[in-house]
Amino acid sequence: MRSRIERIGSVFTEGYHTALQIAGLEELAEALNRVELEARGFAYEGAAMGLALLDHLTPWRPGRLAKFLKGAGKDHAYMVHVGIGWIWARMPFFLPRRDAELDPLLRWLAFDGWGFHEGFFHWPDYVATQPCPRRLKGYERRVFDQGLGRSFWFVNGGNPAWISRTIANFPEERQRDLWSGIGLAAVYAGGVEEPSLLELRTAADKYLPELQQGAAFAAKARQRAGNLTAYTDMAARALCGMSAIEAARITDSTLENLPASGVEPAYEVWRRRIQARFEKTAVMAEA
């Protein structure tokens, strides 16, 4: 697990530095696509951080990130938005958030990236249930916790017992989003064998639908980017009881007729629909 975490960190850093060094977006994509398939998404995540930083530091040449999202980075949109959140975390008081450049639905994942950054680099504070940064308001805090949960997968080395104890220390109203992040990391980043995933599924208990929703997000992110692996499929089957392709299809079908505006963000409506689908599947399986 340590080796896997180190590799992910190395690929992320490589993507970040590549974005700073290569001016052309097509050339950047060519370099990122030379990374092995399983780890390629992390290279795109790092590149997104680099492009967001360049847009900020050279305001006379903006738009790199927006062009990347519409072009080479489109298939990696999940990871690109997460990478943007790293810059928001690093420069929260100085960096204007250009929400208009982001995908209207997936833009929330930037707050996930912010949460992951804080939990990974400041884990002693956050495993002690430190609240979200005060600059975050409303639903931003919910998605921050999803990213914080993702970080707990790495911080706890994918150990289900440690993960469960860490999340149990948090107020109950925060635990569902933390479990969602765990599901996403367990399937996308991985690093454990099937018995550990089955143990994780049991540990989630009443938050199993949230864990499965996060797992489905991971399956969709990899399916969209064309980097599904044998591990992705095994993990999806262990956590969701279905293949990675089937889990990804659930995220697609629940997108239909999402409200453009409402009391809750469309992103949260989407997540709840996915969770409800897994709850229904579980009831049907028990019948």
PDB file of C-alpha atoms in Angstrom:
ATOM      1  CA  MET A   1       0.000   0.000   0.000  1.00  0.00           C
ATOM      2  CA  ARG A   2       2.859   2.345   0.807  1.00  0.00           C
ATOM      3  CA  SER A   3       4.427   1.632  -2.563  1.00  0.00           C
ATOM      4  CA  ARG A   4       1.126   2.369  -4.296  1.00  0.00           C
ATOM      5  CA  ILE A   5       0.664   5.650  -2.442  1.00  0.00           C
ATOM      6  CA  GLU A   6       4.203   6.696  -3.307  1.00  0.00           C
ATOM      7  CA  ARG A   7       3.619   5.883  -6.966  1.00  0.00           C
ATOM      8  CA  ILE A   8       0.394   7.890  -7.041  1.00  0.00           C
ATOM      9  CA  GLY A   9       2.170  10.850  -5.453  1.00  0.00           C
ATOM     10  CA  SER A  10       5.018  10.590  -7.943  1.00  0.00           C
ATOM     11  CA  VAL A  11       2.665  10.516 -10.937  1.00  0.00           C
ATOM     12  CA  PHE A  12       0.653  13.467  -9.585  1.00  0.00           C
ATOM     13  CA  THR A  13       3.840  15.504  -9.150  1.00  0.00           C
ATOM     14  CA  GLU A  14       5.025  14.518 -12.613  1.00  0.00           C
ATOM     15  CA  GLY A  15       1.742  15.738 -14.122  1.00  0.00           C
ATOM     16  CA  TYR A  16       1.985  19.001 -12.193  1.00  0.00           C
ATOM     17  CA  HIS A  17       5.533  19.720 -13.316  1.00  0.00           C
ATOM     18  CA  THR A  18       4.756  18.721 -16.898  1.00  0.00           C
ATOM     19  CA  ALA A  19       1.910  21.262 -17.026  1.00  0.00           C
ATOM     20  CA  LEU A  20       4.298  23.983 -15.849  1.00  0.00           C
ATOM     21  CA  GLN A  21       6.966  23.070 -18.388  1.00  0.00           C
ATOM     22  CA  ILE A  22       4.987  22.375 -21.588  1.00  0.00           C
ATOM     23  CA  ALA A  23       3.178  25.337 -23.115  1.00  0.00           C
ATOM     24  CA  GLY A  24       1.021  23.531 -25.689  1.00  0.00           C
ATOM     25  CA  LEU A  25      -2.017  21.665 -24.408  1.00  0.00           C
ATOM     26  CA  GLU A  26      -1.803  18.994 -27.112  1.00  0.00           C
ATOM     27  CA  GLU A  27       1.829  18.340 -26.231  1.00  0.00           C
ATOM     28  CA  LEU A  28       0.854  18.242 -22.566  1.00  0.00           C
ATOM     29  CA  ALA A  29      -1.782  15.605 -23.261  1.00  0.00           C
ATOM     30  CA  GLU A  30       0.700  13.533 -25.249  1.00  0.00           C
ATOM     31  CA  ALA A  31       3.085  13.560 -22.285  1.00  0.00           C
ATOM     32  CA  LEU A  32       0.345  12.668 -19.788  1.00  0.00           C
ATOM     33  CA  ASN A  33      -0.881   9.825 -21.976  1.00  0.00           C
ATOM     34  CA  ARG A  34       2.530   8.185 -21.767  1.00  0.00           C
ATOM     35  CA  VAL A  35       1.860   7.415 -18.110  1.00  0.00           C
ATOM     36  CA  GLU A  36       0.684   3.848 -17.545  1.00  0.00           C
ATOM     37  CA  LEU A  37      -3.081   3.455 -17.849  1.00  0.00           C
ATOM     38  CA  GLU A  38      -3.876   2.693 -14.221  1.00  0.00           C
ATOM     39  CA  ALA A  39      -2.111   5.785 -12.873  1.00  0.00           C
ATOM     40  CA  ARG A  40      -2.850   8.168 -15.747  1.00  0.00           C
ATOM     41  CA  GLY A  41      -5.759   9.904 -14.026  1.00  0.00           C
ATOM     42  CA  PHE A  42      -3.448  11.094 -11.259  1.00  0.00           C
ATOM     43  CA  ALA A  43      -1.174  12.673 -13.871  1.00  0.00           C
ATOM     44  CA  TYR A  44      -4.156  14.616 -15.219  1.00  0.00           C
ATOM     45  CA  GLU A  45      -5.062  15.630 -11.673  1.00  0.00           C
ATOM     46  CA  GLY A  46      -1.593  17.056 -11.122  1.00  0.00           C
ATOM     47  CA  ALA A  47      -1.628  18.780 -14.507  1.00  0.00           C
ATOM     48  CA  ALA A  48      -4.906  20.487 -13.621  1.00  0.00           C
ATOM     49  CA  MET A  49      -3.309  21.903 -10.508  1.00  0.00           C
ATOM     50  CA  GLY A  50      -0.443  23.233 -12.603  1.00  0.00           C
ATOM     51  CA  LEU A  51      -2.711  24.813 -15.200  1.00  0.00           C
ATOM     52  CA  ALA A  52      -4.877  26.438 -12.521  1.00  0.00           C
ATOM     53  CA  LEU A  53      -1.749  27.912 -10.981  1.00  0.00           C
ATOM     54  CA  LEU A  54      -0.508  29.237 -14.333  1.00  0.00           C
ATOM     55  CA  ASP A  55      -3.867  30.858 -15.043  1.00  0.00           C
ATOM     56  CA  HIS A  56      -3.563  32.671 -11.728  1.00  0.00           C
ATOM     57  CA  LEU A  57       0.078  33.702 -12.031  1.00  0.00           C
ATOM     58  CA  THR A  58      -0.208  34.917 -15.639  1.00  0.00           C
ATOM     59  CA  PRO A  59      -3.585  36.687 -15.796  1.00  0.00           C
ATOM     60  CA  TRP A  60      -2.625  38.185 -19.163  1.00  0.00           C
ATOM     61  CA  ARG A  61      -2.723  34.612 -20.571  1.00  0.00           C
ATOM     62  CA  PRO A  62      -5.768  33.033 -18.915  1.00  0.00           C
ATOM     63  CA  GLY A  63      -7.918  30.187 -20.131  1.00  0.00           C
ATOM     64  CA  ARG A  64      -5.478  27.270 -20.169  1.00  0.00           C
ATOM     65  CA  LEU A  65      -7.580  25.265 -17.759  1.00  0.00           C
ATOM     66  CA  ALA A  66     -10.864  25.986 -19.530  1.00  0.00           C
ATOM     67  CA  LYS A  67      -9.371  24.922 -22.875  1.00  0.00           C
ATOM     68  CA  PHE A  68      -7.920  21.793 -21.295  1.00  0.00           C
ATOM     69  CA  LEU A  69     -11.310  20.828 -19.865  1.00  0.00           C
ATOM     70  CA  LYS A  70     -12.971  21.233 -23.244  1.00  0.00           C
ATOM     71  CA  GLY A  71     -10.231  19.363 -25.067  1.00  0.00           C
ATOM     72  CA  ALA A  72      -7.633  16.847 -23.917  1.00  0.00           C
ATOM     73  CA  GLY A  73      -8.797  16.849 -20.304  1.00  0.00           C
ATOM     74  CA  LYS A  74     -12.488  16.323 -21.050  1.00  0.00           C
ATOM     75  CA  ASP A  75     -12.441  12.549 -20.572  1.00  0.00           C
ATOM     76  CA  HIS A  76     -10.568  13.017 -17.292  1.00  0.00           C
ATOM     77  CA  ALA A  77     -13.001  15.692 -16.067  1.00  0.00           C
ATOM     78  CA  TYR A  78     -13.461  14.064 -12.654  1.00  0.00           C
ATOM     79  CA  MET A  79      -9.753  14.143 -11.869  1.00  0.00           C
ATOM     80  CA  VAL A  80      -9.204  17.554 -13.459  1.00  0.00           C
ATOM     81  CA  HIS A  81     -11.780  19.173 -11.177  1.00  0.00           C
ATOM     82  CA  VAL A  82     -10.258  17.436  -8.144  1.00  0.00           C
ATOM     83  CA  GLY A  83      -6.841  18.798  -9.128  1.00  0.00           C
ATOM     84  CA  ILE A  84      -8.213  22.334  -9.262  1.00  0.00           C
ATOM     85  CA  GLY A  85      -9.188  21.944  -5.614  1.00  0.00           C
ATOM     86  CA  TRP A  86      -5.534  21.507  -4.657  1.00  0.00           C
ATOM     87  CA  ILE A  87      -4.811  25.065  -5.749  1.00  0.00           C
ATOM     88  CA  TRP A  88      -7.872  26.334  -3.884  1.00  0.00           C
ATOM     89  CA  ALA A  89      -6.490  24.644  -0.769  1.00  0.00           C
ATOM     90  CA  ARG A  90      -2.966  25.975  -1.275  1.00  0.00           C
ATOM     91  CA  MET A  91      -4.010  29.552  -2.019  1.00  0.00           C
ATOM     92  CA  PRO A  92      -7.464  29.949  -0.463  1.00  0.00           C
ATOM     93  CA  PHE A  93      -7.098  33.645   0.295  1.00  0.00           C
ATOM     94  CA  PHE A  94      -5.460  34.734  -2.943  1.00  0.00           C
ATOM     95  CA  LEU A  95      -6.916  32.631  -5.721  1.00  0.00           C
ATOM     96  CA  PRO A  96     -10.225  33.702  -7.269  1.00  0.00           C
ATOM     97  CA  ARG A  97     -12.440  30.736  -8.081  1.00  0.00           C
ATOM     98  CA  ARG A  98     -13.415  30.831 -11.755  1.00  0.00           C
ATOM     99  CA  ASP A  99     -16.528  28.679 -11.466  1.00  0.00           C
ATOM    100  CA  ALA A 100     -17.720  29.736 -14.934  1.00  0.00           C
ATOM    101  CA  GLU A 101     -14.813  27.810 -16.476  1.00  0.00           C
ATOM    102  CA  LEU A 102     -15.822  24.564 -14.766  1.00  0.00           C
ATOM    103  CA  ASP A 103     -18.410  21.911 -15.543  1.00  0.00           C
ATOM    104  CA  PRO A 104     -21.710  23.016 -13.927  1.00  0.00           C
ATOM    105  CA  LEU A 105     -22.199  19.585 -12.325  1.00  0.00           C
ATOM    106  CA  LEU A 106     -18.674  18.330 -11.667  1.00  0.00           C
ATOM    107  CA  ARG A 107     -17.345  21.660 -10.415  1.00  0.00           C
ATOM    108  CA  TRP A 108     -18.208  20.512  -6.899  1.00  0.00           C
ATOM    109  CA  LEU A 109     -15.356  18.014  -7.138  1.00  0.00           C
ATOM    110  CA  ALA A 110     -12.919  20.895  -6.712  1.00  0.00           C
ATOM    111  CA  PHE A 111     -14.113  21.102  -3.109  1.00  0.00           C
ATOM    112  CA  ASP A 112     -13.506  17.361  -2.884  1.00  0.00           C
ATOM    113  CA  GLY A 113      -9.909  18.035  -3.955  1.00  0.00           C
ATOM    114  CA  TRP A 114      -9.642  20.718  -1.289  1.00  0.00           C
ATOM    115  CA  GLY A 115     -10.840  18.261   1.346  1.00  0.00           C
ATOM    116  CA  PHE A 116      -8.415  15.585   0.213  1.00  0.00           C
ATOM    117  CA  HIS A 117      -5.517  18.029   0.347  1.00  0.00           C
ATOM    118  CA  GLU A 118      -6.316  19.077   3.899  1.00  0.00           C
ATOM    119  CA  GLY A 119      -6.859  15.535   5.168  1.00  0.00           C
ATOM    120  CA  PHE A 120      -3.721  14.180   3.519  1.00  0.00           C
ATOM    121  CA  PHE A 121      -1.281  16.925   4.496  1.00  0.00           C
ATOM    122  CA  HIS A 122      -2.822  17.916   7.836  1.00  0.00           C
ATOM    123  CA  TRP A 123      -4.159  14.532   8.891  1.00  0.00           C
ATOM    124  CA  PRO A 124      -3.374  14.839  12.652  1.00  0.00           C
ATOM    125  CA  ASP A 125      -5.812  17.749  12.842  1.00  0.00           C
ATOM    126  CA  TYR A 126      -8.499  16.222  10.678  1.00  0.00           C
ATOM    127  CA  VAL A 127      -8.558  12.721  12.152  1.00  0.00           C
ATOM    128  CA  ALA A 128      -9.197  14.614  15.384  1.00  0.00           C
ATOM    129  CA  THR A 129     -12.433  15.849  13.694  1.00  0.00           C
ATOM    130  CA  GLN A 130     -11.297  19.372  12.931  1.00  0.00           C
ATOM    131  CA  PRO A 131     -14.163  21.199  11.207  1.00  0.00           C
ATOM    132  CA  CYS A 132     -14.063  22.341   7.600  1.00  0.00           C
ATOM    133  CA  PRO A 133     -12.256  25.598   6.764  1.00  0.00           C
ATOM    134  CA  ARG A 134     -14.337  28.603   7.739  1.00  0.00           C
ATOM    135  CA  ARG A 135     -14.196  29.975   4.190  1.00  0.00           C
ATOM    136  CA  LEU A 136     -16.395  27.127   3.003  1.00  0.00           C
ATOM    137  CA  LYS A 137     -20.143  27.624   3.189  1.00  0.00           C
ATOM    138  CA  GLY A 138     -23.233  25.463   2.870  1.00  0.00           C
ATOM    139  CA  TYR A 139     -22.958  22.523   0.517  1.00  0.00           C
ATOM    140  CA  GLU A 140     -19.271  23.214  -0.112  1.00  0.00           C
ATOM    141  CA  ARG A 141     -18.640  21.668   3.303  1.00  0.00           C
ATOM    142  CA  ARG A 142     -20.431  18.472   2.330  1.00  0.00           C
ATOM    143  CA  VAL A 143     -18.226  17.915  -0.711  1.00  0.00           C
ATOM    144  CA  PHE A 144     -15.147  18.914   1.278  1.00  0.00           C
ATOM    145  CA  ASP A 145     -15.975  16.006   3.588  1.00  0.00           C
ATOM    146  CA  GLN A 146     -16.230  13.658   0.612  1.00  0.00           C
ATOM    147  CA  GLY A 147     -12.646  14.580  -0.257  1.00  0.00           C
ATOM    148  CA  LEU A 148     -11.624  14.338   3.376  1.00  0.00           C
ATOM    149  CA  GLY A 149     -12.993  10.799   3.394  1.00  0.00           C
ATOM    150  CA  ARG A 150     -10.898   9.995   0.318  1.00  0.00           C
ATOM    151  CA  SER A 151      -7.793  11.120   2.198  1.00  0.00           C
ATOM    152  CA  PHE A 152      -8.626   8.772   5.065  1.00  0.00           C
ATOM    153  CA  TRP A 153      -8.245   5.832   2.681  1.00  0.00           C
ATOM    154  CA  PHE A 154      -4.598   6.814   2.194  1.00  0.00           C
ATOM    155  CA  VAL A 155      -3.927   7.995   5.747  1.00  0.00           C
ATOM    156  CA  ASN A 156      -5.226   4.698   7.142  1.00  0.00           C
ATOM    157  CA  GLY A 157      -3.470   2.583   4.523  1.00  0.00           C
ATOM    158  CA  GLY A 158      -6.736   1.092   3.276  1.00  0.00           C
ATOM    159  CA  ASN A 159      -7.261  -0.662   6.622  1.00  0.00           C
ATOM    160  CA  PRO A 160     -11.044  -1.093   7.143  1.00  0.00           C
ATOM    161  CA  ALA A 161     -10.844  -1.170  10.947  1.00  0.00           C
ATOM    162  CA  TRP A 162      -8.769   1.996  11.140  1.00  0.00           C
ATOM    163  CA  ILE A 163     -10.984   3.737   8.595  1.00  0.00           C
ATOM    164  CA  SER A 164     -14.118   2.821  10.520  1.00  0.00           C
ATOM    165  CA  ARG A 165     -12.683   4.084  13.811  1.00  0.00           C
ATOM    166  CA  THR A 166     -11.528   7.332  12.224  1.00  0.00           C
ATOM    167  CA  ILE A 167     -14.942   8.099  10.730  1.00  0.00           C
ATOM    168  CA  ALA A 168     -16.782   7.056  13.899  1.00  0.00           C
ATOM    169  CA  ASN A 169     -15.067   9.924  15.746  1.00  0.00           C
ATOM    170  CA  PHE A 170     -16.895  12.444  13.566  1.00  0.00           C
ATOM    171  CA  PRO A 171     -20.391  13.834  14.210  1.00  0.00           C
ATOM    172  CA  GLU A 172     -22.993  11.579  12.630  1.00  0.00           C
ATOM    173  CA  GLU A 173     -24.107  14.233  10.152  1.00  0.00           C
ATOM    174  CA  ARG A 174     -20.611  14.225   8.580  1.00  0.00           C
ATOM    175  CA  GLN A 175     -20.101  10.467   8.394  1.00  0.00           C
ATOM    176  CA  ARG A 176     -22.165   9.773   5.277  1.00  0.00           C
ATOM    177  CA  ASP A 177     -20.029  12.064   3.117  1.00  0.00           C
ATOM    178  CA  LEU A 178     -16.830  10.637   4.571  1.00  0.00           C
ATOM    179  CA  TRP A 179     -17.962   7.113   3.647  1.00  0.00           C
ATOM    180  CA  SER A 180     -18.760   8.312   0.132  1.00  0.00           C
ATOM    181  CA  GLY A 181     -15.176   9.497  -0.214  1.00  0.00           C
ATOM    182  CA  ILE A 182     -13.868   6.184   1.085  1.00  0.00           C
ATOM    183  CA  GLY A 183     -15.810   4.332  -1.610  1.00  0.00           C
ATOM    184  CA  LEU A 184     -14.391   6.567  -4.303  1.00  0.00           C
ATOM    185  CA  ALA A 185     -10.793   6.100  -3.155  1.00  0.00           C
ATOM    186  CA  ALA A 186     -11.138   2.364  -2.564  1.00  0.00           C
ATOM    187  CA  VAL A 187     -12.169   1.760  -6.171  1.00  0.00           C
ATOM    188  CA  TYR A 188     -10.182   4.453  -7.993  1.00  0.00           C
ATOM    189  CA  ALA A 189      -6.882   4.342  -6.094  1.00  0.00           C
ATOM    190  CA  GLY A 190      -7.191   0.859  -4.650  1.00  0.00           C
ATOM    191  CA  GLY A 191      -4.257  -1.077  -3.310  1.00  0.00           C
ATOM    192  CA  VAL A 192      -5.961  -3.822  -1.281  1.00  0.00           C
ATOM    193  CA  GLU A 193      -7.247  -7.331  -1.869  1.00  0.00           C
ATOM    194  CA  GLU A 194     -10.884  -8.414  -2.124  1.00  0.00           C
ATOM    195  CA  PRO A 195     -11.195  -9.607   1.532  1.00  0.00           C
ATOM    196  CA  SER A 196     -10.327  -6.095   2.738  1.00  0.00           C
ATOM    197  CA  LEU A 197     -12.951  -4.575   0.448  1.00  0.00           C
ATOM    198  CA  LEU A 198     -15.584  -6.982   1.728  1.00  0.00           C
ATOM    199  CA  GLU A 199     -14.596  -6.051   5.277  1.00  0.00           C
ATOM    200  CA  LEU A 200     -14.912  -2.388   4.329  1.00  0.00           C
ATOM    201  CA  ARG A 201     -18.392  -3.027   2.959  1.00  0.00           C
ATOM    202  CA  THR A 202     -19.426  -4.574   6.277  1.00  0.00           C
ATOM    203  CA  ALA A 203     -17.821  -1.759   8.275  1.00  0.00           C
ATOM    204  CA  ALA A 204     -19.849   0.868   6.389  1.00  0.00           C
ATOM    205  CA  ASP A 205     -23.030  -0.597   7.917  1.00  0.00           C
ATOM    206  CA  LYS A 206     -25.882   1.915   7.489  1.00  0.00           C
ATOM    207  CA  TYR A 207     -23.668   4.079   5.273  1.00  0.00           C
ATOM    208  CA  LEU A 208     -23.266   1.322   2.691  1.00  0.00           C
ATOM    209  CA  PRO A 209     -25.308   3.236   0.033  1.00  0.00           C
ATOM    210  CA  GLU A 210     -22.936   6.189   0.433  1.00  0.00           C
ATOM    211  CA  LEU A 211     -19.913   3.895   0.144  1.00  0.00           C
ATOM    212  CA  GLN A 212     -21.398   2.339  -2.992  1.00  0.00           C
ATOM    213  CA  GLN A 213     -22.216   5.722  -4.508  1.00  0.00           C
ATOM    214  CA  GLY A 214     -18.596   6.775  -4.105  1.00  0.00           C
ATOM    215  CA  ALA A 215     -17.485   3.479  -5.633  1.00  0.00           C
ATOM    216  CA  ALA A 216     -19.801   4.069  -8.610  1.00  0.00           C
ATOM    217  CA  PHE A 217     -18.331   7.545  -9.096  1.00  0.00           C
ATOM    218  CA  ALA A 218     -14.873   5.986  -9.259  1.00  0.00           C
ATOM    219  CA  ALA A 219     -16.024   3.391 -11.777  1.00  0.00           C
ATOM    220  CA  LYS A 220     -17.559   6.131 -13.936  1.00  0.00           C
ATOM    221  CA  ALA A 221     -14.462   8.318 -13.712  1.00  0.00           C
ATOM    222  CA  ARG A 222     -12.297   5.467 -14.966  1.00  0.00           C
ATOM    223  CA  GLN A 223     -14.796   4.314 -17.590  1.00  0.00           C
ATOM    224  CA  ARG A 224     -15.098   7.847 -18.998  1.00  0.00           C
ATOM    225  CA  ALA A 225     -11.303   8.181 -19.137  1.00  0.00           C
ATOM    226  CA  GLY A 226     -10.861   4.752 -20.704  1.00  0.00           C
ATOM    227  CA  ASN A 227      -8.629   3.495 -17.900  1.00  0.00           C
ATOM    228  CA  LEU A 228     -10.714   0.745 -16.299  1.00  0.00           C
ATOM    229  CA  THR A 229      -8.569  -2.030 -14.881  1.00  0.00           C
ATOM    230  CA  ALA A 230      -9.079  -5.526 -13.506  1.00  0.00           C
ATOM    231  CA  TYR A 231      -8.779  -4.045 -10.024  1.00  0.00           C
ATOM    232  CA  THR A 232     -11.539  -1.513 -10.746  1.00  0.00           C
ATOM    233  CA  ASP A 233     -13.893  -4.306 -11.706  1.00  0.00           C
ATOM    234  CA  MET A 234     -12.978  -6.464  -8.720  1.00  0.00           C
ATOM    235  CA  ALA A 235     -13.445  -3.569  -6.311  1.00  0.00           C
ATOM    236  CA  ALA A 236     -16.795  -2.569  -7.836  1.00  0.00           C
ATOM    237  CA  ARG A 237     -18.045  -6.139  -7.521  1.00  0.00           C
ATOM    238  CA  ALA A 238     -16.886  -6.345  -3.901  1.00  0.00           C
ATOM    239  CA  LEU A 239     -18.455  -3.044  -2.814  1.00  0.00           C
ATOM    240  CA  CYS A 240     -21.414  -2.694  -5.188  1.00  0.00           C
ATOM    241  CA  GLY A 241     -22.200  -6.291  -6.112  1.00  0.00           C
ATOM    242  CA  MET A 242     -21.866  -5.512  -9.811  1.00  0.00           C
ATOM    243  CA  SER A 243     -19.238  -4.873 -12.449  1.00  0.00           C
ATOM    244  CA  ALA A 244     -17.533  -1.521 -12.846  1.00  0.00           C
ATOM    245  CA  ILE A 245     -19.379  -0.977 -16.139  1.00  0.00           C
ATOM    246  CA  GLU A 246     -22.737  -1.634 -14.473  1.00  0.00           C
ATOM    247  CA  ALA A 247     -21.896   0.729 -11.621  1.00  0.00           C
ATOM    248  CA  ALA A 248     -20.887   3.407 -14.128  1.00  0.00           C
ATOM    249  CA  ARG A 249     -24.197   2.959 -15.943  1.00  0.00           C
ATOM    250  CA  ILE A 250     -26.063   3.739 -12.723  1.00  0.00           C
ATOM    251  CA  THR A 251     -24.338   7.109 -12.570  1.00  0.00           C
ATOM    252  CA  ASP A 252     -25.399   7.745 -16.177  1.00  0.00           C
ATOM    253  CA  SER A 253     -29.037   6.748 -15.795  1.00  0.00           C
ATOM    254  CA  THR A 254     -29.502   8.859 -12.660  1.00  0.00           C
ATOM    255  CA  LEU A 255     -28.391  11.981 -14.530  1.00  0.00           C
ATOM    256  CA  GLU A 256     -31.657  12.178 -16.442  1.00  0.00           C
ATOM    257  CA  ASN A 257     -33.770  15.268 -15.761  1.00  0.00           C
ATOM    258  CA  LEU A 258     -31.536  16.643 -13.024  1.00  0.00           C
ATOM    259  CA  PRO A 259     -32.980  19.963 -11.826  1.00  0.00           C
ATOM    260  CA  ALA A 260     -31.025  22.956 -13.074  1.00  0.00           C
ATOM    261  CA  SER A 261     -31.859  24.828  -9.891  1.00  0.00           C
ATOM    262  CA  GLY A 262     -33.434  23.979  -6.588  1.00  0.00           C
ATOM    263  CA  VAL A 263     -32.978  23.895  -2.845  1.00  0.00           C
ATOM    264  CA  GLU A 264     -30.253  21.283  -3.230  1.00  0.00           C
ATOM    265  CA  PRO A 265     -27.467  21.414  -5.816  1.00  0.00           C
ATOM    266  CA  ALA A 266     -27.941  19.068  -8.764  1.00  0.00           C
ATOM    267  CA  TYR A 267     -24.760  17.274  -7.678  1.00  0.00           C
ATOM    268  CA  GLU A 268     -26.378  16.276  -4.384  1.00  0.00           C
ATOM    269  CA  VAL A 269     -29.603  15.215  -6.093  1.00  0.00           C
ATOM    270  CA  TRP A 270     -27.469  13.028  -8.347  1.00  0.00           C
ATOM    271  CA  ARG A 271     -25.643  11.459  -5.416  1.00  0.00           C
ATOM    272  CA  ARG A 272     -28.896  10.714  -3.607  1.00  0.00           C
ATOM    273  CA  ARG A 273     -30.404   9.106  -6.681  1.00  0.00           C
ATOM    274  CA  ILE A 274     -27.404   6.803  -6.958  1.00  0.00           C
ATOM    275  CA  GLN A 275     -27.625   5.926  -3.271  1.00  0.00           C
ATOM    276  CA  ALA A 276     -31.341   5.228  -3.609  1.00  0.00           C
ATOM    277  CA  ARG A 277     -30.662   2.934  -6.565  1.00  0.00           C
ATOM    278  CA  PHE A 278     -28.254   0.874  -4.489  1.00  0.00           C
ATOM    279  CA  GLU A 279     -30.727   0.755  -1.606  1.00  0.00           C
ATOM    280  CA  LYS A 280     -33.381  -0.540  -3.989  1.00  0.00           C
ATOM    281  CA  THR A 281     -31.007  -3.131  -5.406  1.00  0.00           C
ATOM    282  CA  ALA A 282     -30.225  -4.344  -1.882  1.00  0.00           C
ATOM    283  CA  VAL A 283     -33.931  -4.682  -1.029  1.00  0.00           C
ATOM    284  CA  MET A 284     -34.590  -6.618  -4.231  1.00  0.00           C
ATOM    285  CA  ALA A 285     -31.654  -8.935  -3.483  1.00  0.00           C
ATOM    286  CA  GLU A 286     -33.056  -9.703  -0.026  1.00  0.00           C
ATOM    287  CA  ALA A 287     -36.581 -10.372  -1.335  1.00  0.00           C
TER     288      ALA A 287
END
